[in-house]
CSV table of C-alpha atoms in Angstrom, one decimal:
chain,number,residue,atom,x,y,z
A,1,MET,CA,126.1,-47.1,-17.1
A,2,CYS,CA,125.6,-45.8,-20.7
A,3,LEU,CA,124.9,-42.2,-21.3
A,4,SER,CA,121.2,-42.7,-22.3
A,5,GLY,CA,120.9,-44.8,-19.1
A,6,LEU,CA,121.7,-41.7,-17.0
A,7,TYR,CA,118.7,-40.0,-18.6
A,8,ARG,CA,116.4,-42.9,-17.9
A,9,VAL,CA,117.4,-42.6,-14.2
A,10,ALA,CA,116.6,-38.9,-14.3
A,11,ALA,CA,113.3,-39.7,-16.0
A,12,THR,CA,112.2,-41.9,-13.1
A,13,THR,CA,112.7,-39.1,-10.6
A,14,LEU,CA,110.7,-36.3,-12.2
A,15,LEU,CA,107.9,-35.6,-9.7
A,16,LEU,CA,108.0,-39.0,-8.0
A,17,ALA,CA,110.8,-40.8,-6.3
A,18,HIS,CA,113.2,-37.9,-6.5
A,19,ALA,CA,111.8,-36.3,-3.4
A,20,VAL,CA,110.9,-39.4,-1.4
A,21,PRO,CA,114.0,-41.1,-0.1
A,22,THR,CA,112.1,-42.5,2.9
A,23,PRO,CA,108.4,-43.2,2.0
A,24,SER,CA,107.4,-43.7,5.6
A,25,LEU,CA,108.6,-40.2,6.5
A,26,ALA,CA,107.4,-38.5,3.2
A,27,ASP,CA,105.4,-35.3,3.4
A,28,THR,CA,102.2,-35.3,1.4
A,29,ILE,CA,100.5,-32.5,-0.4
A,30,GLU,CA,97.4,-33.1,1.8
A,31,ALA,CA,99.5,-32.6,5.0
A,32,ALA,CA,101.1,-29.5,3.6
A,33,LEU,CA,97.7,-28.0,2.7
A,34,ALA,CA,96.5,-28.8,6.2
A,35,ARG,CA,99.5,-26.9,7.8
A,36,ALA,CA,98.9,-23.9,5.5
A,37,TYR,CA,95.2,-24.0,6.4
A,38,GLN,CA,96.0,-23.9,10.2
A,39,GLY,CA,99.1,-21.8,10.4
A,40,ASN,CA,99.1,-19.3,7.5
A,41,PRO,CA,99.4,-15.9,9.2
A,42,GLN,CA,97.4,-14.1,6.5
A,43,LEU,CA,94.6,-16.6,6.9
A,44,ASN,CA,94.6,-16.3,10.7
A,45,ALA,CA,94.5,-12.5,10.4
A,46,GLN,CA,91.4,-12.8,8.2
A,47,ARG,CA,89.8,-15.1,10.8
A,48,ALA,CA,90.4,-12.4,13.4
A,49,LEU,CA,88.7,-9.9,11.1
A,50,VAL,CA,85.7,-12.1,10.9
A,51,ARG,CA,85.6,-12.4,14.7
A,52,SER,CA,85.8,-8.6,14.8
A,53,THR,CA,82.9,-8.3,12.4
A,54,ASP,CA,80.8,-10.6,14.6
A,55,GLU,CA,80.7,-7.8,17.2
A,56,ASN,CA,78.7,-5.7,14.8
A,57,VAL,CA,75.7,-7.8,15.5
A,58,ALA,CA,76.1,-7.4,19.3
A,59,GLN,CA,76.4,-3.7,18.8
A,60,ALA,CA,73.2,-3.6,16.6
A,61,LEU,CA,71.2,-5.6,19.1
A,62,ALA,CA,72.1,-3.2,21.8
A,63,GLY,CA,69.5,-0.9,20.3
A,64,TYR,CA,66.8,-3.2,21.6
A,65,ARG,CA,68.1,-3.0,25.2
A,66,PRO,CA,67.6,-0.3,27.9
A,67,LYS,CA,70.3,2.2,28.6
A,68,ALA,CA,70.9,3.2,32.2
A,69,ALA,CA,73.1,6.0,33.6
A,70,VAL,CA,73.9,7.0,37.2
A,71,THR,CA,74.6,10.6,38.0
A,72,THR,CA,76.1,11.8,41.3
A,73,SER,CA,77.3,15.2,42.4
A,74,ALA,CA,78.8,16.8,45.5
A,75,GLY,CA,80.4,20.0,46.4
A,76,GLU,CA,80.0,23.2,48.5
A,77,GLN,CA,78.2,26.4,47.7
A,78,TYR,CA,77.6,29.8,49.3
A,79,THR,CA,74.2,31.4,49.1
A,80,ASP,CA,73.2,35.0,49.9
A,81,PHE,CA,69.6,36.1,49.2
A,82,ASN,CA,66.7,38.0,50.7
A,83,SER,CA,63.1,36.8,50.6
A,84,THR,CA,59.9,38.9,51.2
A,85,SER,CA,56.5,37.7,52.3
A,86,GLY,CA,53.3,39.3,53.4
A,87,PRO,CA,49.6,38.3,54.0
A,88,GLY,CA,47.2,38.5,51.1
A,89,SER,CA,47.7,40.2,47.8
A,90,SER,CA,48.0,43.6,49.4
A,91,PRO,CA,50.2,43.0,52.4
A,92,VAL,CA,49.9,45.6,55.2
A,93,LYS,CA,53.3,44.4,56.4
A,94,ILE,CA,56.2,43.1,54.4
A,95,ILE,CA,58.5,40.7,56.1
A,96,ARG,CA,62.1,40.6,54.7
A,97,THR,CA,64.2,37.5,55.5
A,98,GLU,CA,67.9,37.4,54.8
A,99,HIS,CA,69.5,34.1,54.0
A,100,ASN,CA,73.3,33.5,53.6
A,101,GLY,CA,75.8,30.8,54.4
A,102,PHE,CA,77.5,27.7,53.1
A,103,ASP,CA,75.9,24.3,52.5
A,104,PRO,CA,77.3,21.0,50.9
A,105,PRO,CA,74.8,20.0,48.1
A,106,ARG,CA,75.0,16.4,47.0
A,107,SER,CA,72.7,14.2,44.9
A,108,ALA,CA,72.5,10.8,43.2
A,109,GLY,CA,70.2,9.9,40.4
A,110,LEU,CA,69.4,7.0,38.0
A,111,THR,CA,68.0,7.3,34.5
A,112,VAL,CA,66.8,4.4,32.4
A,113,THR,CA,65.9,4.9,28.8
A,114,GLN,CA,64.2,2.3,26.6
A,115,THR,CA,63.6,2.9,22.9
A,116,LEU,CA,60.2,1.7,21.9
A,117,PHE,CA,60.3,2.7,18.2
A,118,ASN,CA,62.9,4.4,16.0
A,119,GLY,CA,61.6,3.8,12.5
A,120,ASN,CA,62.8,0.1,12.5
A,121,GLN,CA,66.4,1.3,12.4
A,122,THR,CA,67.5,-1.1,15.1
A,123,ALA,CA,65.9,-4.1,13.3
A,124,ASN,CA,67.5,-3.1,10.0
A,125,LYS,CA,70.9,-2.3,11.6
A,126,THR,CA,70.8,-5.9,13.0
A,127,ARG,CA,70.1,-7.3,9.6
A,128,VAL,CA,72.9,-5.3,8.1
A,129,ALA,CA,75.3,-6.6,10.7
A,130,GLU,CA,74.2,-10.1,10.1
A,131,SER,CA,74.7,-9.7,6.3
A,132,GLN,CA,78.1,-8.1,7.0
A,133,VAL,CA,79.1,-11.2,9.0
A,134,SER,CA,77.9,-13.5,6.2
A,135,GLY,CA,79.9,-11.4,3.7
A,136,ALA,CA,83.0,-11.6,5.9
A,137,ARG,CA,82.7,-15.3,6.1
A,138,GLU,CA,82.6,-15.5,2.3
A,139,ALA,CA,85.7,-13.3,2.1
A,140,LEU,CA,87.3,-15.7,4.5
A,141,ARG,CA,86.4,-18.5,2.1
A,142,VAL,CA,88.0,-16.6,-0.7
A,143,LEU,CA,91.2,-16.3,1.2
A,144,GLU,CA,91.1,-19.9,2.3
A,145,GLU,CA,90.9,-21.0,-1.3
A,146,THR,CA,93.6,-18.6,-2.3
A,147,VAL,CA,95.9,-19.9,0.4
A,148,LEU,CA,95.2,-23.6,-0.3
A,149,LEU,CA,95.7,-23.0,-4.1
A,150,GLY,CA,98.9,-21.2,-3.3
A,151,ALA,CA,100.1,-24.0,-1.0
A,152,ALA,CA,99.3,-26.6,-3.7
A,153,THR,CA,101.0,-24.6,-6.3
A,154,VAL,CA,104.2,-24.0,-4.3
A,155,TYR,CA,104.2,-27.7,-3.3
A,156,MET,CA,104.2,-28.7,-6.9
A,157,ASP,CA,106.6,-25.9,-7.8
A,158,TYR,CA,109.2,-27.4,-5.5
A,159,LEU,CA,108.7,-30.8,-6.9
A,160,ARG,CA,109.0,-29.4,-10.4
A,161,ASP,CA,112.1,-27.3,-9.7
A,162,ALA,CA,113.8,-30.1,-7.7
A,163,ALA,CA,113.1,-32.5,-10.5
A,164,ILE,CA,114.4,-30.1,-13.1
A,165,LEU,CA,117.6,-29.6,-11.0
A,166,GLU,CA,118.1,-33.3,-10.9
A,167,VAL,CA,117.6,-33.5,-14.7
A,168,GLN,CA,120.2,-30.7,-15.2
A,169,ARG,CA,122.6,-32.4,-12.8
A,170,SER,CA,122.3,-35.6,-14.8
A,171,ASN,CA,122.8,-33.7,-17.9
A,172,VAL,CA,126.0,-32.2,-16.6
A,173,ARG,CA,127.3,-35.7,-15.6
A,174,VAL,CA,126.4,-36.9,-19.2
A,175,LEU,CA,128.2,-33.9,-20.7
A,176,GLU,CA,131.3,-34.5,-18.6
A,177,GLN,CA,131.4,-38.1,-19.7
A,178,THR,CA,130.9,-37.0,-23.3
A,179,LEU,CA,133.7,-34.5,-23.0
A,180,ARG,CA,136.1,-37.2,-21.6
A,181,GLN,CA,135.2,-39.5,-24.4
A,182,THR,CA,135.6,-36.7,-27.0
A,183,ARG,CA,139.1,-35.9,-25.6
A,184,ASP,CA,140.1,-39.6,-25.7
A,185,ARG,CA,139.0,-39.8,-29.3
A,186,TYR,CA,140.9,-36.6,-30.1
A,187,ASN,CA,144.0,-38.1,-28.6
A,188,VAL,CA,143.8,-41.0,-31.0
A,189,GLY,CA,143.0,-38.7,-33.9
A,190,THR,CA,139.4,-39.6,-34.6
A,191,VAL,CA,137.9,-36.2,-33.9
A,192,THR,CA,139.1,-32.6,-34.4
A,193,PRO,CA,139.7,-29.8,-31.8
A,194,THR,CA,136.3,-28.4,-32.9
A,195,ASP,CA,134.6,-31.4,-31.5
A,196,VAL,CA,136.4,-30.9,-28.2
A,197,ALA,CA,135.4,-27.3,-28.1
A,198,GLN,CA,131.8,-28.1,-28.9
A,199,SER,CA,131.7,-30.5,-26.0
A,200,GLU,CA,133.3,-28.0,-23.7
A,201,ALA,CA,130.8,-25.3,-24.7
A,202,GLN,CA,127.9,-27.6,-24.2
A,203,LEU,CA,129.2,-28.6,-20.8
A,204,ALA,CA,129.5,-24.9,-19.8
A,205,ALA,CA,126.0,-24.3,-20.9
A,206,GLY,CA,124.8,-27.3,-19.0
A,207,LYS,CA,126.5,-26.0,-15.8
A,208,THR,CA,124.8,-22.7,-16.3
A,209,GLN,CA,121.4,-24.4,-16.6
A,210,GLU,CA,122.2,-26.3,-13.4
A,211,LEU,CA,123.0,-23.1,-11.5
A,212,THR,CA,119.8,-21.5,-12.8
A,213,ALA,CA,117.8,-24.6,-11.6
A,214,GLN,CA,119.5,-24.4,-8.3
A,215,ALA,CA,118.5,-20.8,-7.9
A,216,ASN,CA,114.9,-21.6,-8.8
A,217,VAL,CA,114.9,-24.3,-6.1
A,218,THR,CA,116.2,-21.8,-3.5
A,219,THR,CA,113.5,-19.3,-4.4
A,220,THR,CA,110.7,-22.0,-4.3
A,221,ARG,CA,112.0,-23.3,-0.9
A,222,ALA,CA,111.6,-19.8,0.5
A,223,ASN,CA,108.1,-19.5,-0.9
A,224,PHE,CA,107.2,-22.9,0.4
A,225,ARG,CA,108.2,-21.8,4.0
A,226,ARG,CA,106.3,-18.6,3.6
A,227,ILE,CA,103.0,-20.2,2.5
A,228,ILE,CA,103.1,-23.6,4.2
A,229,GLY,CA,105.2,-22.8,7.3
A,230,ASN,CA,108.1,-25.2,7.1
A,231,GLU,CA,111.0,-26.2,4.9
A,232,PRO,CA,110.2,-28.8,2.2
A,233,VAL,CA,111.6,-32.2,3.3
A,234,ALA,CA,111.0,-35.5,1.6
A,235,LEU,CA,108.0,-34.5,-0.4
A,236,ALA,CA,105.7,-37.2,-1.8
A,237,PRO,CA,104.4,-36.8,-5.3
A,238,GLY,CA,101.3,-34.7,-5.8
A,239,SER,CA,98.3,-36.0,-7.8
A,240,PRO,CA,95.4,-34.2,-9.6
A,241,VAL,CA,92.1,-33.8,-7.8
A,242,ASP,CA,90.0,-34.6,-10.8
A,243,ARG,CA,87.8,-36.9,-8.7
A,244,PHE,CA,86.3,-33.8,-6.9
A,245,LEU,CA,85.7,-31.8,-10.1
A,246,PRO,CA,82.4,-31.5,-12.0
A,247,ARG,CA,82.0,-33.7,-15.1
A,248,ASN,CA,82.4,-30.9,-17.7
A,249,VAL,CA,82.8,-27.2,-18.1
A,250,ASN,CA,79.1,-26.4,-18.2
A,251,ALA,CA,78.6,-28.2,-14.9
A,252,SER,CA,81.5,-26.3,-13.5
A,253,ILE,CA,80.0,-22.9,-14.6
A,254,GLU,CA,76.7,-23.8,-12.9
A,255,LEU,CA,78.4,-24.8,-9.7
A,256,THR,CA,80.5,-21.6,-9.8
A,257,PHE,CA,77.3,-19.4,-9.7
A,258,ILE,CA,76.2,-21.4,-6.6
A,259,GLU,CA,79.3,-22.0,-4.6
A,260,ASN,CA,81.9,-19.4,-5.6
A,261,PRO,CA,82.5,-17.3,-2.5
A,262,ASN,CA,83.1,-14.1,-4.5
A,263,VAL,CA,79.6,-14.4,-6.0
A,264,SER,CA,78.1,-15.1,-2.5
A,265,ALA,CA,80.0,-12.1,-1.0
A,266,ALA,CA,78.6,-9.8,-3.7
A,267,MET,CA,75.1,-11.0,-3.0
A,268,TYR,CA,75.5,-10.2,0.7
A,269,GLY,CA,76.8,-6.8,-0.3
A,270,ILE,CA,73.4,-6.2,-2.1
A,271,ASP,CA,71.6,-7.1,1.1
A,272,VAL,CA,73.7,-4.6,3.1
A,273,ASN,CA,73.1,-1.8,0.7
A,274,PHE,CA,69.4,-2.5,0.5
A,275,LEU,CA,69.0,-2.4,4.3
A,276,GLN,CA,71.1,0.7,4.5
A,277,VAL,CA,68.4,2.4,2.4
A,278,LYS,CA,65.8,1.3,4.9
A,279,ILE,CA,67.9,2.6,7.8
A,280,ASN,CA,68.2,6.0,6.2
A,281,GLU,CA,64.5,6.1,5.5
A,282,GLY,CA,63.8,5.3,9.1
A,283,ALA,CA,65.6,8.4,10.2
A,284,LEU,CA,62.5,10.3,8.8
A,285,LEU,CA,60.1,8.5,11.2
A,286,PRO,CA,59.3,9.5,14.8
A,287,THR,CA,61.3,8.1,17.7
A,288,LEU,CA,59.5,6.9,20.9
A,289,ASN,CA,61.5,6.5,24.1
A,290,LEU,CA,60.3,5.6,27.6
A,291,VAL,CA,62.4,7.4,30.2
A,292,THR,CA,62.4,6.6,34.0
A,293,SER,CA,64.4,8.6,36.4
A,294,VAL,CA,65.0,8.6,40.2
A,295,GLN,CA,66.9,11.2,42.1
A,296,GLN,CA,67.8,11.7,45.8
A,297,ALA,CA,69.3,15.1,46.8
A,298,TYR,CA,70.6,16.6,50.0
A,299,GLU,CA,71.0,20.3,51.0
A,300,GLN,CA,70.5,21.7,47.5
A,301,THR,CA,69.5,25.0,49.3
A,302,LEU,CA,70.0,26.5,52.7
A,303,THR,CA,66.3,25.9,53.5
A,304,THR,CA,65.8,22.4,52.0
A,305,TYR,CA,67.7,19.5,53.6
A,306,ARG,CA,66.5,16.6,51.5
A,307,SER,CA,64.5,16.0,48.4
A,308,PHE,CA,63.4,13.0,46.4
A,309,GLY,CA,62.0,12.7,42.9
A,310,ALA,CA,60.9,9.9,40.5
A,311,SER,CA,59.3,10.1,37.1
A,312,THR,CA,58.4,8.0,34.1
A,313,VAL,CA,57.7,9.8,30.9
A,314,ALA,CA,57.2,8.9,27.3
A,315,GLN,CA,59.2,11.1,24.8
A,316,VAL,CA,58.2,11.3,21.2
A,317,SER,CA,60.6,13.1,18.8
A,318,ALA,CA,59.5,13.6,15.2
A,319,PRO,CA,62.0,15.1,12.8
A,320,ILE,CA,60.6,17.8,10.5
A,321,TYR,CA,63.6,19.2,8.6
A,322,GLN,CA,67.4,18.9,9.3
A,323,GLY,CA,68.7,20.8,6.3
A,324,GLY,CA,68.1,18.1,3.8
A,325,ALA,CA,71.1,15.8,4.7
A,326,GLU,CA,68.8,12.9,5.5
A,327,TYR,CA,67.2,13.0,2.1
A,328,SER,CA,70.6,13.1,0.5
A,329,LEU,CA,71.7,10.0,2.5
A,330,ILE,CA,68.6,8.1,1.1
A,331,ARG,CA,69.4,9.0,-2.4
A,332,GLN,CA,73.1,8.2,-2.0
A,333,SER,CA,72.3,4.8,-0.5
A,334,LYS,CA,70.0,4.0,-3.4
A,335,GLU,CA,72.8,4.7,-5.8
A,336,SER,CA,75.1,2.5,-3.8
A,337,LEU,CA,72.5,-0.3,-4.0
A,338,ALA,CA,72.4,0.1,-7.8
A,339,GLN,CA,76.1,0.0,-8.0
A,340,GLN,CA,76.3,-3.2,-5.9
A,341,ARG,CA,73.8,-4.9,-8.1
A,342,LEU,CA,75.9,-4.1,-11.2
A,343,ASN,CA,79.0,-5.2,-9.3
A,344,LEU,CA,77.3,-8.6,-8.8
A,345,GLU,CA,77.0,-9.0,-12.5
A,346,THR,CA,80.7,-8.2,-12.9
A,347,VAL,CA,81.7,-10.7,-10.3
A,348,ARG,CA,79.6,-13.4,-11.9
A,349,ASP,CA,81.1,-12.7,-15.3
A,350,GLN,CA,84.6,-12.8,-13.8
A,351,ALA,CA,83.9,-16.0,-11.9
A,352,ARG,CA,82.6,-17.6,-15.1
A,353,ALA,CA,85.7,-16.5,-17.1
A,354,ASN,CA,88.0,-17.8,-14.4
A,355,THR,CA,86.2,-21.2,-14.4
A,356,VAL,CA,86.3,-21.5,-18.2
A,357,THR,CA,90.0,-20.5,-18.2
A,358,ALA,CA,90.9,-22.9,-15.5
A,359,TRP,CA,89.0,-25.7,-17.2
A,360,GLY,CA,90.8,-25.0,-20.5
A,361,GLN,CA,94.2,-25.0,-18.8
A,362,LEU,CA,93.3,-28.4,-17.2
A,363,GLU,CA,92.4,-29.9,-20.6
A,364,ALA,CA,95.5,-28.5,-22.1
A,365,GLY,CA,97.6,-29.8,-19.3
A,366,LYS,CA,96.3,-33.3,-19.8
A,367,ALA,CA,97.2,-33.2,-23.5
A,368,GLN,CA,100.6,-31.6,-22.7
A,369,VAL,CA,101.5,-34.5,-20.4
A,370,VAL,CA,100.7,-37.1,-23.1
A,371,SER,CA,102.6,-35.0,-25.7
A,372,ALA,CA,105.6,-34.6,-23.4
A,373,GLU,CA,105.8,-38.3,-22.6
A,374,ALA,CA,105.8,-39.0,-26.3
A,375,GLN,CA,108.5,-36.4,-26.8
A,376,VAL,CA,110.7,-37.9,-24.1
A,377,ALA,CA,110.3,-41.4,-25.5
A,378,ALA,CA,111.2,-40.3,-29.0
A,379,SER,CA,114.1,-38.2,-27.8
A,380,GLU,CA,115.5,-41.2,-25.9
A,381,ILE,CA,115.3,-43.3,-29.1
A,382,ALA,CA,116.8,-40.5,-31.1
A,383,LEU,CA,119.8,-40.1,-28.7
A,384,THR,CA,120.5,-43.8,-28.7
A,385,GLY,CA,120.4,-43.9,-32.5
A,386,VAL,CA,122.6,-40.8,-32.9
A,387,ARG,CA,125.2,-42.1,-30.6
A,388,GLN,CA,125.3,-45.4,-32.4
A,389,GLU,CA,125.6,-43.6,-35.7
A,390,ALA,CA,128.3,-41.4,-34.3
A,391,SER,CA,130.2,-44.5,-33.2
A,392,ALA,CA,130.0,-45.7,-36.9
A,393,GLY,CA,131.3,-42.3,-38.1
A,394,GLN,CA,127.9,-41.3,-39.6
A,395,ARG,CA,127.2,-38.6,-37.1
A,396,THR,CA,129.3,-35.8,-35.6
A,397,THR,CA,129.9,-34.9,-32.0
A,398,LEU,CA,127.7,-31.9,-32.5
A,399,ASP,CA,124.8,-34.2,-33.5
A,400,VAL,CA,125.2,-36.1,-30.3
A,401,LEU,CA,125.3,-33.0,-28.2
A,402,ASN,CA,122.2,-31.6,-29.9
A,403,ALA,CA,120.4,-34.9,-29.3
A,404,GLN,CA,121.4,-34.8,-25.7
A,405,GLN,CA,120.1,-31.3,-25.3
A,406,ALA,CA,116.8,-32.2,-27.0
A,407,LEU,CA,116.3,-35.0,-24.5
A,408,VAL,CA,117.0,-32.6,-21.6
A,409,ASN,CA,114.5,-30.2,-23.0
A,410,ALA,CA,112.0,-33.0,-23.3
A,411,ARG,CA,112.6,-34.0,-19.7
A,412,VAL,CA,112.1,-30.5,-18.5
A,413,ALA,CA,108.9,-30.2,-20.6
A,414,LEU,CA,107.5,-33.4,-19.1
A,415,VAL,CA,108.2,-32.2,-15.6
A,416,THR,CA,106.6,-28.9,-16.3
A,417,ALA,CA,103.6,-30.5,-17.9
A,418,GLN,CA,103.1,-32.8,-14.9
A,419,HIS,CA,103.3,-29.8,-12.6
A,420,ASP,CA,100.8,-27.8,-14.7
A,421,ARG,CA,98.4,-30.7,-14.9
A,422,VAL,CA,98.2,-31.0,-11.1
A,423,VAL,CA,98.0,-27.3,-10.4
A,424,ALA,CA,95.3,-26.8,-13.1
A,425,SER,CA,93.1,-29.4,-11.3
A,426,TYR,CA,93.4,-27.4,-8.1
A,427,ALA,CA,92.7,-24.2,-10.0
A,428,VAL,CA,89.4,-25.5,-11.4
A,429,LEU,CA,88.4,-26.6,-7.9
A,430,SER,CA,89.1,-23.2,-6.6
A,431,ALA,CA,87.3,-21.4,-9.5
A,432,VAL,CA,84.1,-23.3,-8.7
A,433,GLY,CA,84.4,-22.6,-5.0
A,434,ARG,CA,85.1,-26.1,-3.7
A,435,LEU,CA,88.7,-25.9,-2.7
A,436,THR,CA,88.0,-26.5,0.9
A,437,PRO,CA,89.3,-28.8,3.6
A,438,GLN,CA,86.0,-30.7,3.7
A,439,VAL,CA,86.0,-31.5,0.0
A,440,LEU,CA,89.7,-32.4,-0.1
A,441,HIS,CA,89.4,-34.4,3.2
A,442,LEU,CA,92.4,-32.7,4.7
A,443,PRO,CA,93.7,-34.1,8.0
A,444,THR,CA,92.8,-31.0,9.9
A,445,THR,CA,90.0,-29.5,12.0
A,446,THR,CA,87.9,-27.1,10.0
A,447,TYR,CA,87.6,-23.6,11.3
A,448,ASP,CA,84.0,-22.9,12.3
A,449,ALA,CA,83.3,-19.1,12.2
A,450,SER,CA,79.8,-19.6,13.8
A,451,VAL,CA,81.3,-20.7,17.1
A,452,HIS,CA,82.6,-17.2,18.0
A,453,TYR,CA,79.5,-15.6,16.5
A,454,GLN,CA,77.2,-17.5,18.9
A,455,GLN,CA,79.5,-16.7,21.8
A,456,VAL,CA,79.3,-12.9,21.4
A,457,ARG,CA,76.0,-12.4,19.6
A,458,ASP,CA,73.8,-12.0,22.7
A,459,SER,CA,76.4,-10.9,25.1
A,460,TRP,CA,75.1,-8.0,27.3
A,461,TYR,CA,78.3,-7.1,29.1
A,462,GLY,CA,82.0,-8.1,29.5
A,463,VAL,CA,85.2,-6.9,28.0
A,464,GLN,CA,87.0,-10.3,27.6
A,465,THR,CA,87.0,-12.1,24.3
A,466,PRO,CA,85.7,-15.7,24.3
A,467,ASP,CA,89.4,-16.9,24.3
A,468,GLY,CA,90.1,-15.0,27.5
A,469,ARG,CA,91.9,-11.9,26.1
């Protein structure tokens, strides 16, 4: 095989056949994303956080329910007292009675308290908890998109680094063959020792580049396992997801304001802060409770063996002044609400900037692929021409080596451009908020956060989680 032929072999690998020795067993980017979606520990930890946040609603709803408490007591007491009694208001004879001795008092009571009105604090706390759940779900979406984008990126990183390693290995093989040919020509006196030294230097540089490429592959392999969960084996080529993208940058910006989870989370944050103002204002209103109690007691005194009591009372408590702290909380929560509204504008601006940036990188990536392909084609022709001219004595060995290195650089540039092109398409999809398993049609079951929410929302009792823990 001629020297330029080795480069053509390397060119066909790039991000394609290089990593797919057995197509039937090839791993695809969709399957890798599905594994990351299901098994990424950071993502699973965030799902657990959302499930924990679901319990806020159950805790808030508890304010609507009655509270019951049982009180029992038992013990032993000693009593010593005198009592006096006499007829009428001016007794002619006073009777003194002495009481002393031990008795075992014991009692049991039940108290049930039902809040009837507390300034709508329970209703507003429930709405706050529901908004917190919605915000937590949006935060989960943010992390899902981050993990999926990271998985797509590291998948393409490995393809890129593996392809660059193959290009560098092919380059070393070419340089070794070039060095052998240069030495043969030196032995017959057609070149000088300088030509041999130049070939040796270029070969040493090529081996250094190969070692660097090998180190990059090792690093990427470790990141692949960290994000996706397994070692990369027989990876199929990745392709852009342009078919899922909006038609232009303006449509992408409009979609960003609607579907980007960061924007949605900031909106729910406004709801939480607004309702917190209402909760703090509710603390200034009266509270109405209905209290029912029943008590059975025995031998509370030496002269009373048994007593029973039951009552139902309405209790109204109206705050008048508690030092001003409640007013400070209201003012503070209003400032927090204003801050959250301003934060929403910041999040929207940042989301828009991310979308425009990602779209620009996508457009640049498309142009870079075309340019890199043209560069590779021109470098191949240039290398062939330089070698032919060198055979005719019109070019030096250094010219050949420079042309070879130019082709290697063009190959690396093409591999990198192909990588950037695919990653940029995923980045745009993430920026607009649509990098989800549903949109990508990943072969996996989508995590539904509402299932756990419905399981615990109206739970009145129980310490086990829905999964049995």
